[in-house]
Steps between C-alpha positions, in 0.01 A plus 500: 500500500614855426285641779782529759709698250208726411453582868870567553570196714866405500457129563381417147625160395736507201397285208718362223236597241150643455226318312158607382236393252180635353234318301246684287464490123878449491692294752797685649776379727814681615807427708738770623844405631798732538502721189304251289128482428338216307155568360293213359185564302256256350277627224353366177853465356623283787742557788739792467799541734672837528806576712607846610798637691333769710829656606590580139147517356244615761239564229513137383565604142753232399413131531818304584347152512691380193834619641454347846303173472658368820353791699161448332509132600602580858230763555241286324581213738459733798161613367382144451604411854337811650167455320209373706218348292161667533194361323338846488803654327669220304846570365512254213842607372677368809565166328601644163 
């Protein structure tokens, strides 16, 4: 939870990475670790993975997924492990 940080508490637990997902007309999943952010989208074209270095590219303008497939795989594995299935909001791309 980010709540302790938002309220200025100093005992916030450090985490190796942050994970979030959102399901609507397009499935979205993201993992943030160090300077790297992996964004996965599933739309009518399939699953798209984009990788950004937020230190060098805070506007997420340049996808680096082709240059760093090992980082994509690592962050994707973290996202798969962090995902909790929910029948009301199914994330079908988790196994793709």
